[in-house]
PDB file of C-alpha atoms in Angstrom:
ATOM      1  CA  MET G   1      45.945 -65.203  33.243  1.00  0.00           C
ATOM      2  CA  GLY G   2      44.665 -67.166  30.240  1.00  0.00           C
ATOM      3  CA  SER G   3      41.225 -65.715  30.601  1.00  0.00           C
ATOM      4  CA  GLU G   4      42.646 -62.214  30.867  1.00  0.00           C
ATOM      5  CA  ARG G   5      44.695 -62.642  27.657  1.00  0.00           C
ATOM      6  CA  MET G   6      41.668 -63.951  25.816  1.00  0.00           C
ATOM      7  CA  GLU G   7      39.692 -60.956  26.977  1.00  0.00           C
ATOM      8  CA  MET G   8      42.424 -58.557  25.782  1.00  0.00           C
ATOM      9  CA  ARG G   9      42.520 -60.237  22.339  1.00  0.00           C
ATOM     10  CA  LYS G  10      38.770 -59.917  22.001  1.00  0.00           C
ATOM     11  CA  ARG G  11      38.989 -56.226  22.770  1.00  0.00           C
ATOM     12  CA  GLN G  12      41.816 -55.745  20.255  1.00  0.00           C
ATOM     13  CA  MET G  13      39.860 -57.557  17.553  1.00  0.00           C
ATOM     14  CA  SER G  14      36.745 -55.529  18.262  1.00  0.00           C
ATOM     15  CA  VAL G  15      38.776 -52.317  18.054  1.00  0.00           C
ATOM     16  CA  ALA G  16      40.328 -53.438  14.741  1.00  0.00           C
ATOM     17  CA  GLN G  17      36.864 -54.128  13.309  1.00  0.00           C
ATOM     18  CA  GLU G  18      35.494 -50.795  14.414  1.00  0.00           C
ATOM     19  CA  THR G  19      38.396 -48.792  12.945  1.00  0.00           C
ATOM     20  CA  PRO G  20      37.509 -49.310   9.203  1.00  0.00           C
ATOM     21  CA  SER G  21      33.878 -48.561   9.920  1.00  0.00           C
ATOM     22  CA  SER G  22      34.757 -45.326  11.641  1.00  0.00           C
ATOM     23  CA  THR G  23      37.132 -44.458   8.772  1.00  0.00           C
ATOM     24  CA  GLN G  24      34.361 -45.083   6.256  1.00  0.00           C
ATOM     25  CA  ALA G  25      31.997 -43.029   8.340  1.00  0.00           C
ATOM     26  CA  GLN G  26      34.451 -40.158   8.431  1.00  0.00           C
ATOM     27  CA  HIS G  27      34.999 -40.506   4.674  1.00  0.00           C
ATOM     28  CA  GLY G  28      31.234 -40.440   4.145  1.00  0.00           C
ATOM     29  CA  ILE G  29      30.986 -37.306   6.275  1.00  0.00           C
ATOM     30  CA  GLY G  30      33.699 -35.757   4.161  1.00  0.00           C
ATOM     31  CA  ASN G  31      31.753 -36.539   1.002  1.00  0.00           C
ATOM     32  CA  ARG G  32      28.628 -35.093   2.493  1.00  0.00           C
ATOM     33  CA  ALA G  33      30.519 -31.995   3.471  1.00  0.00           C
ATOM     34  CA  SER G  34      31.848 -31.739  -0.066  1.00  0.00           C
ATOM     35  CA  ASN G  35      28.367 -32.202  -1.488  1.00  0.00           C
ATOM     36  CA  ALA G  36      27.018 -29.707   0.969  1.00  0.00           C
ATOM     37  CA  CYS G  37      29.554 -27.211  -0.296  1.00  0.00           C
ATOM     38  CA  CYS G  38      28.413 -27.836  -3.867  1.00  0.00           C
ATOM     39  CA  PHE G  39      24.797 -27.562  -2.793  1.00  0.00           C
ATOM     40  CA  CYS G  40      25.453 -24.338  -0.913  1.00  0.00           C
ATOM     41  CA  TRP G  41      27.295 -22.902  -3.917  1.00  0.00           C
ATOM     42  CA  CYS G  42      24.325 -23.656  -6.157  1.00  0.00           C
ATOM     43  CA  CYS G  43      21.971 -22.129  -3.625  1.00  0.00           C
ATOM     44  CA  CYS G  44      24.135 -19.055  -3.361  1.00  0.00           C
ATOM     45  CA  CYS G  45      23.987 -18.616  -7.122  1.00  0.00           C
ATOM     46  CA  SER G  46      20.229 -19.039  -7.088  1.00  0.00           C
ATOM     47  CA  CYS G  47      19.890 -16.604  -4.229  1.00  0.00           C
ATOM     48  CA  SER G  48      22.037 -14.092  -6.060  1.00  0.00           C
ATOM     49  CA  CYS G  49      19.888 -14.393  -9.188  1.00  0.00           C
ATOM     50  CA  LEU G  50      16.721 -14.050  -7.148  1.00  0.00           C
ATOM     51  CA  THR G  51      18.136 -11.042  -5.335  1.00  0.00           C
ATOM     52  CA  VAL G  52      18.941  -9.281  -8.599  1.00  0.00           C
ATOM     53  CA  ARG G  53      15.525 -10.146 -10.013  1.00  0.00           C
ATOM     54  CA  ASN G  54      13.771  -8.921  -6.865  1.00  0.00           C
ATOM     55  CA  GLN G  55      15.756  -5.694  -6.938  1.00  0.00           C
ATOM     56  CA  ASP G  56      14.730  -5.093 -10.563  1.00  0.00           C
ATOM     57  CA  GLU G  57      11.078  -5.760  -9.746  1.00  0.00           C
ATOM     58  CA  GLU G  58      11.230  -3.508  -6.703  1.00  0.00           C
ATOM     59  CA  ARG G  59      12.845  -0.748  -8.777  1.00  0.00           C
ATOM     60  CA  ALA G  60      10.076  -1.065 -11.381  1.00  0.00           C
ATOM     61  CA  ARG G  61       7.387  -0.953  -8.682  1.00  0.00           C
ATOM     62  CA  ARG G  62       9.031   2.067  -7.088  1.00  0.00           C
ATOM     63  CA  THR G  63       9.184   3.869 -10.445  1.00  0.00           C
ATOM     64  CA  SER G  64       5.503   3.137 -11.094  1.00  0.00           C
ATOM     65  CA  HIS G  65       4.599   4.334  -7.610  1.00  0.00           C
ATOM     66  CA  GLU G  66       6.557   7.565  -8.082  1.00  0.00           C
ATOM     67  CA  LEU G  67       4.934   8.242 -11.451  1.00  0.00           C
ATOM     68  CA  ARG G  68       1.514   7.517  -9.995  1.00  0.00           C
ATOM     69  CA  ALA G  69       2.141   9.843  -7.051  1.00  0.00           C
ATOM     70  CA  GLU G  70       3.388  12.585  -9.362  1.00  0.00           C
ATOM     71  CA  SER G  71       0.411  12.295 -11.708  1.00  0.00           C
ATOM     72  CA  ILE G  72      -2.233  12.649  -8.973  1.00  0.00           C
ATOM     73  CA  PRO G  73      -1.562  15.814  -6.925  1.00  0.00           C
ATOM     74  CA  ASN G  74      -3.918  16.330  -4.007  1.00  0.00           C
ATOM     75  CA  CYS G  75      -4.459  19.895  -5.145  1.00  0.00           C
ATOM     76  CA  GLU G  76      -3.030  22.033  -7.918  1.00  0.00           C
ATOM     77  CA  GLU G  77      -1.023  25.050  -6.862  1.00  0.00           C
ATOM     78  CA  SER G  78      -2.940  28.196  -7.656  1.00  0.00           C
ATOM     79  CA  PRO G  79      -3.498  31.697  -6.266  1.00  0.00           C
ATOM     80  CA  THR G  80      -6.804  32.528  -4.641  1.00  0.00           C
ATOM     81  CA  PRO G  81      -9.295  33.209  -7.442  1.00  0.00           C
ATOM     82  CA  THR G  82     -10.686  36.679  -7.905  1.00  0.00           C
ATOM     83  CA  LEU G  83     -14.370  37.505  -7.886  1.00  0.00           C
ATOM     84  CA  GLU G  84     -14.223  38.098 -11.646  1.00  0.00           C
ATOM     85  CA  GLU G  85     -12.725  34.640 -12.226  1.00  0.00           C
ATOM     86  CA  VAL G  86     -15.337  32.878 -10.111  1.00  0.00           C
ATOM     87  CA  ASN G  87     -18.132  34.755 -11.890  1.00  0.00           C
ATOM     88  CA  ALA G  88     -16.589  33.677 -15.205  1.00  0.00           C
ATOM     89  CA  TRP G  89     -16.896  30.019 -14.186  1.00  0.00           C
ATOM     90  CA  ALA G  90     -20.658  30.403 -14.484  1.00  0.00           C
ATOM     91  CA  GLN G  91     -20.341  31.567 -18.096  1.00  0.00           C
ATOM     92  CA  SER G  92     -18.926  28.316 -19.475  1.00  0.00           C
ATOM     93  CA  PHE G  93     -17.402  25.014 -18.455  1.00  0.00           C
ATOM     94  CA  ASP G  94     -14.306  25.834 -20.508  1.00  0.00           C
ATOM     95  CA  LYS G  95     -13.631  28.928 -18.383  1.00  0.00           C
ATOM     96  CA  LEU G  96     -13.930  26.802 -15.231  1.00  0.00           C
ATOM     97  CA  MET G  97     -11.546  24.133 -16.482  1.00  0.00           C
ATOM     98  CA  ILE G  98      -8.929  26.484 -17.884  1.00  0.00           C
ATOM     99  CA  THR G  99      -7.790  27.751 -14.469  1.00  0.00           C
ATOM    100  CA  PRO G 100      -6.145  25.707 -11.664  1.00  0.00           C
ATOM    101  CA  ALA G 101      -8.396  27.349  -9.063  1.00  0.00           C
ATOM    102  CA  GLY G 102     -11.474  26.387 -11.074  1.00  0.00           C
ATOM    103  CA  ARG G 103     -10.310  22.795 -11.437  1.00  0.00           C
ATOM    104  CA  ASN G 104      -9.573  22.600  -7.706  1.00  0.00           C
ATOM    105  CA  ALA G 105     -13.035  23.838  -6.760  1.00  0.00           C
ATOM    106  CA  PHE G 106     -14.731  21.548  -9.273  1.00  0.00           C
ATOM    107  CA  ARG G 107     -12.633  18.601  -8.144  1.00  0.00           C
ATOM    108  CA  GLU G 108     -13.660  19.253  -4.540  1.00  0.00           C
ATOM    109  CA  PHE G 109     -17.292  19.106  -5.644  1.00  0.00           C
ATOM    110  CA  LEU G 110     -16.762  15.886  -7.623  1.00  0.00           C
ATOM    111  CA  ARG G 111     -15.269  14.329  -4.513  1.00  0.00           C
ATOM    112  CA  THR G 112     -18.568  14.872  -2.689  1.00  0.00           C
ATOM    113  CA  GLU G 113     -20.332  13.043  -5.531  1.00  0.00           C
ATOM    114  CA  PHE G 114     -17.795  10.194  -5.563  1.00  0.00           C
ATOM    115  CA  SER G 115     -16.816  10.946  -9.156  1.00  0.00           C
ATOM    116  CA  GLU G 116     -13.418  12.568  -8.653  1.00  0.00           C
ATOM    117  CA  GLU G 117     -11.881   9.930 -10.918  1.00  0.00           C
ATOM    118  CA  ASN G 118     -13.286  11.804 -13.935  1.00  0.00           C
ATOM    119  CA  MET G 119     -11.200  14.870 -13.146  1.00  0.00           C
ATOM    120  CA  LEU G 120      -8.158  12.774 -12.201  1.00  0.00           C
ATOM    121  CA  PHE G 121      -8.343  10.934 -15.517  1.00  0.00           C
ATOM    122  CA  TRP G 122      -8.687  14.186 -17.473  1.00  0.00           C
ATOM    123  CA  MET G 123      -5.700  15.676 -15.632  1.00  0.00           C
ATOM    124  CA  ALA G 124      -3.597  12.547 -16.190  1.00  0.00           C
ATOM    125  CA  CYS G 125      -4.317  12.757 -19.935  1.00  0.00           C
ATOM    126  CA  GLU G 126      -3.294  16.417 -19.970  1.00  0.00           C
ATOM    127  CA  GLU G 127      -0.050  15.519 -18.242  1.00  0.00           C
ATOM    128  CA  LEU G 128       0.607  12.694 -20.701  1.00  0.00           C
ATOM    129  CA  LYS G 129       0.344  15.155 -23.596  1.00  0.00           C
ATOM    130  CA  GLN G 130       3.252  17.152 -22.160  1.00  0.00           C
ATOM    131  CA  GLU G 131       5.654  14.172 -22.212  1.00  0.00           C
ATOM    132  CA  SER G 132       8.212  13.632 -24.958  1.00  0.00           C
ATOM    133  CA  ASN G 133      10.279  10.744 -23.543  1.00  0.00           C
ATOM    134  CA  LYS G 134       9.093   7.488 -25.159  1.00  0.00           C
ATOM    135  CA  SER G 135       9.711   5.258 -22.127  1.00  0.00           C
ATOM    136  CA  VAL G 136       7.947   7.703 -19.779  1.00  0.00           C
ATOM    137  CA  ILE G 137       5.010   7.952 -22.181  1.00  0.00           C
ATOM    138  CA  GLU G 138       4.659   4.164 -22.268  1.00  0.00           C
ATOM    139  CA  GLU G 139       4.829   3.869 -18.470  1.00  0.00           C
ATOM    140  CA  LYS G 140       2.361   6.688 -17.850  1.00  0.00           C
ATOM    141  CA  ALA G 141      -0.017   5.300 -20.466  1.00  0.00           C
ATOM    142  CA  ARG G 142       0.110   1.922 -18.712  1.00  0.00           C
ATOM    143  CA  LEU G 143      -0.642   3.543 -15.346  1.00  0.00           C
ATOM    144  CA  ILE G 144      -3.546   5.528 -16.786  1.00  0.00           C
ATOM    145  CA  TYR G 145      -4.966   2.343 -18.293  1.00  0.00           C
ATOM    146  CA  GLU G 146      -4.626   0.434 -15.022  1.00  0.00           C
ATOM    147  CA  ASP G 147      -6.074   3.251 -12.914  1.00  0.00           C
ATOM    148  CA  TYR G 148      -8.974   4.481 -15.059  1.00  0.00           C
ATOM    149  CA  ILE G 149      -9.671   2.158 -18.006  1.00  0.00           C
ATOM    150  CA  SER G 150      -9.332  -1.357 -16.590  1.00  0.00           C
ATOM    151  CA  ILE G 151     -12.620  -2.895 -15.469  1.00  0.00           C
ATOM    152  CA  LEU G 152     -10.763  -4.182 -12.389  1.00  0.00           C
ATOM    153  CA  SER G 153      -9.947  -0.691 -11.159  1.00  0.00           C
ATOM    154  CA  PRO G 154     -12.103   0.916  -8.444  1.00  0.00           C
ATOM    155  CA  LYS G 155     -11.506   4.254 -10.242  1.00  0.00           C
ATOM    156  CA  GLU G 156     -12.708   3.061 -13.662  1.00  0.00           C
ATOM    157  CA  VAL G 157     -14.305   5.860 -15.686  1.00  0.00           C
ATOM    158  CA  SER G 158     -17.443   5.387 -17.765  1.00  0.00           C
ATOM    159  CA  LEU G 159     -16.601   4.899 -21.447  1.00  0.00           C
ATOM    160  CA  ASP G 160     -18.525   3.355 -24.324  1.00  0.00           C
ATOM    161  CA  SER G 161     -17.346   0.249 -26.151  1.00  0.00           C
ATOM    162  CA  ARG G 162     -16.176   2.153 -29.232  1.00  0.00           C
ATOM    163  CA  VAL G 163     -13.776   4.317 -27.225  1.00  0.00           C
ATOM    164  CA  ARG G 164     -12.504   1.302 -25.314  1.00  0.00           C
ATOM    165  CA  GLU G 165     -11.682  -0.443 -28.592  1.00  0.00           C
ATOM    166  CA  VAL G 166      -9.768   2.620 -29.766  1.00  0.00           C
ATOM    167  CA  ILE G 167      -7.782   2.678 -26.519  1.00  0.00           C
ATOM    168  CA  ASN G 168      -6.932  -1.008 -26.771  1.00  0.00           C
ATOM    169  CA  ARG G 169      -5.577  -0.487 -30.288  1.00  0.00           C
ATOM    170  CA  ASN G 170      -3.645   2.597 -29.247  1.00  0.00           C
ATOM    171  CA  MET G 171      -2.049   0.769 -26.326  1.00  0.00           C
ATOM    172  CA  LEU G 172      -0.138  -1.421 -28.776  1.00  0.00           C
ATOM    173  CA  GLU G 173       2.034   1.638 -29.409  1.00  0.00           C
ATOM    174  CA  PRO G 174       1.264   4.212 -26.696  1.00  0.00           C
ATOM    175  CA  SER G 175       1.662   7.904 -27.490  1.00  0.00           C
ATOM    176  CA  GLN G 176       0.710  11.258 -25.966  1.00  0.00           C
ATOM    177  CA  HIS G 177      -2.673  10.945 -27.710  1.00  0.00           C
ATOM    178  CA  THR G 178      -3.576   7.383 -26.735  1.00  0.00           C
ATOM    179  CA  PHE G 179      -6.543   8.541 -24.621  1.00  0.00           C
ATOM    180  CA  ASP G 180      -7.706  11.589 -26.610  1.00  0.00           C
ATOM    181  CA  ASP G 181     -11.122  10.109 -27.495  1.00  0.00           C
ATOM    182  CA  ALA G 182     -11.662   8.940 -23.928  1.00  0.00           C
ATOM    183  CA  GLN G 183     -10.595  12.294 -22.496  1.00  0.00           C
ATOM    184  CA  LEU G 184     -13.069  14.128 -24.721  1.00  0.00           C
ATOM    185  CA  GLN G 185     -15.866  11.761 -23.709  1.00  0.00           C
ATOM    186  CA  ILE G 186     -15.187  12.290 -19.992  1.00  0.00           C
ATOM    187  CA  TYR G 187     -14.883  16.059 -20.492  1.00  0.00           C
ATOM    188  CA  THR G 188     -18.296  16.050 -22.189  1.00  0.00           C
ATOM    189  CA  LEU G 189     -19.749  13.923 -19.373  1.00  0.00           C
ATOM    190  CA  MET G 190     -18.508  16.340 -16.700  1.00  0.00           C
ATOM    191  CA  HIS G 191     -19.815  19.295 -18.721  1.00  0.00           C
ATOM    192  CA  ARG G 192     -23.311  17.915 -19.205  1.00  0.00           C
ATOM    193  CA  ASP G 193     -23.762  16.038 -15.951  1.00  0.00           C
ATOM    194  CA  SER G 194     -21.631  17.480 -13.118  1.00  0.00           C
ATOM    195  CA  TYR G 195     -21.080  21.105 -14.115  1.00  0.00           C
ATOM    196  CA  PRO G 196     -24.735  22.238 -13.737  1.00  0.00           C
ATOM    197  CA  ARG G 197     -24.896  20.712 -10.266  1.00  0.00           C
ATOM    198  CA  PHE G 198     -21.587  22.335  -9.327  1.00  0.00           C
ATOM    199  CA  MET G 199     -22.983  25.778 -10.200  1.00  0.00           C
ATOM    200  CA  ASN G 200     -25.847  25.158  -7.762  1.00  0.00           C
ATOM    201  CA  SER G 201     -23.655  23.593  -5.067  1.00  0.00           C
ATOM    202  CA  ALA G 202     -22.767  25.061  -1.683  1.00  0.00           C
ATOM    203  CA  ILE G 203     -19.068  24.849  -2.634  1.00  0.00           C
ATOM    204  CA  TYR G 204     -19.490  27.326  -5.492  1.00  0.00           C
ATOM    205  CA  LYS G 205     -22.047  29.569  -3.797  1.00  0.00           C
ATOM    206  CA  ASP G 206     -20.044  29.852  -0.572  1.00  0.00           C
ATOM    207  CA  LEU G 207     -16.874  30.744  -2.491  1.00  0.00           C
ATOM    208  CA  LEU G 208     -18.749  33.347  -4.545  1.00  0.00           C
ATOM    209  CA  GLN G 209     -20.335  34.879  -1.442  1.00  0.00           C
ATOM    210  CA  SER G 210     -17.005  34.982   0.416  1.00  0.00           C
ATOM    211  CA  LEU G 211     -15.275  36.811  -2.416  1.00  0.00           C
ATOM    212  CA  SER G 212     -18.218  39.193  -2.835  1.00  0.00           C
ATOM    213  CA  GLU G 213     -18.103  40.144   0.835  1.00  0.00           C
ATOM    214  CA  LYS G 214     -14.336  40.768   0.640  1.00  0.00           C
ATOM    215  CA  SER G 215     -14.748  42.989  -2.402  1.00  0.00           C
ATOM    216  CA  ILE G 216     -17.415  45.053  -0.618  1.00  0.00           C
ATOM    217  CA  LYS G 217     -15.141  45.585   2.393  1.00  0.00           C
ATOM    218  CA  VAL G 218     -12.325  46.710   0.144  1.00  0.00           C
TER     219      VAL G 218
END
């Protein structure tokens, strides 16, 4: 009996010693839970801020993408050119460039020579001149610079250093005429370099022959 009582007392004492420790442990868990709540709250705030920031960035990227897509149509809408119009293209480069059908045919030729970016740049500048909204002008000017002026762009057009300096100054306050000097230089390049080859190309000759045959049948 004595040994059994001693054993019971030992168990009671051990239980009494363990109870404060377990209470402290539970209290510590409570503190950790409280801290975790604070930590989660901070994280939630950070996540919310990041979410808003990411949404703004995504909206800006989407706007840039939409403007870029709008400014580079695969082909301008135009009626089928007449024989008279196609013959007029041979008279001057201006008469070729003034009509959508002429620009489409010339652009198709430039694509075969891997110099389509010249026409795309010229068209983008023409589109910029039609804008009146200041924020749209600034965004389109930035896109034109990134796509055709930046040395990092695969579609960079060939411009001399003087024109590049003018563009860099103009970009401080972009306007409809930021790229006027560059546009003229590229227009002159296409006129002197690509236009003569276009007039001797299969693209032009085949179109001219097709329209001539149709006119004979009529």
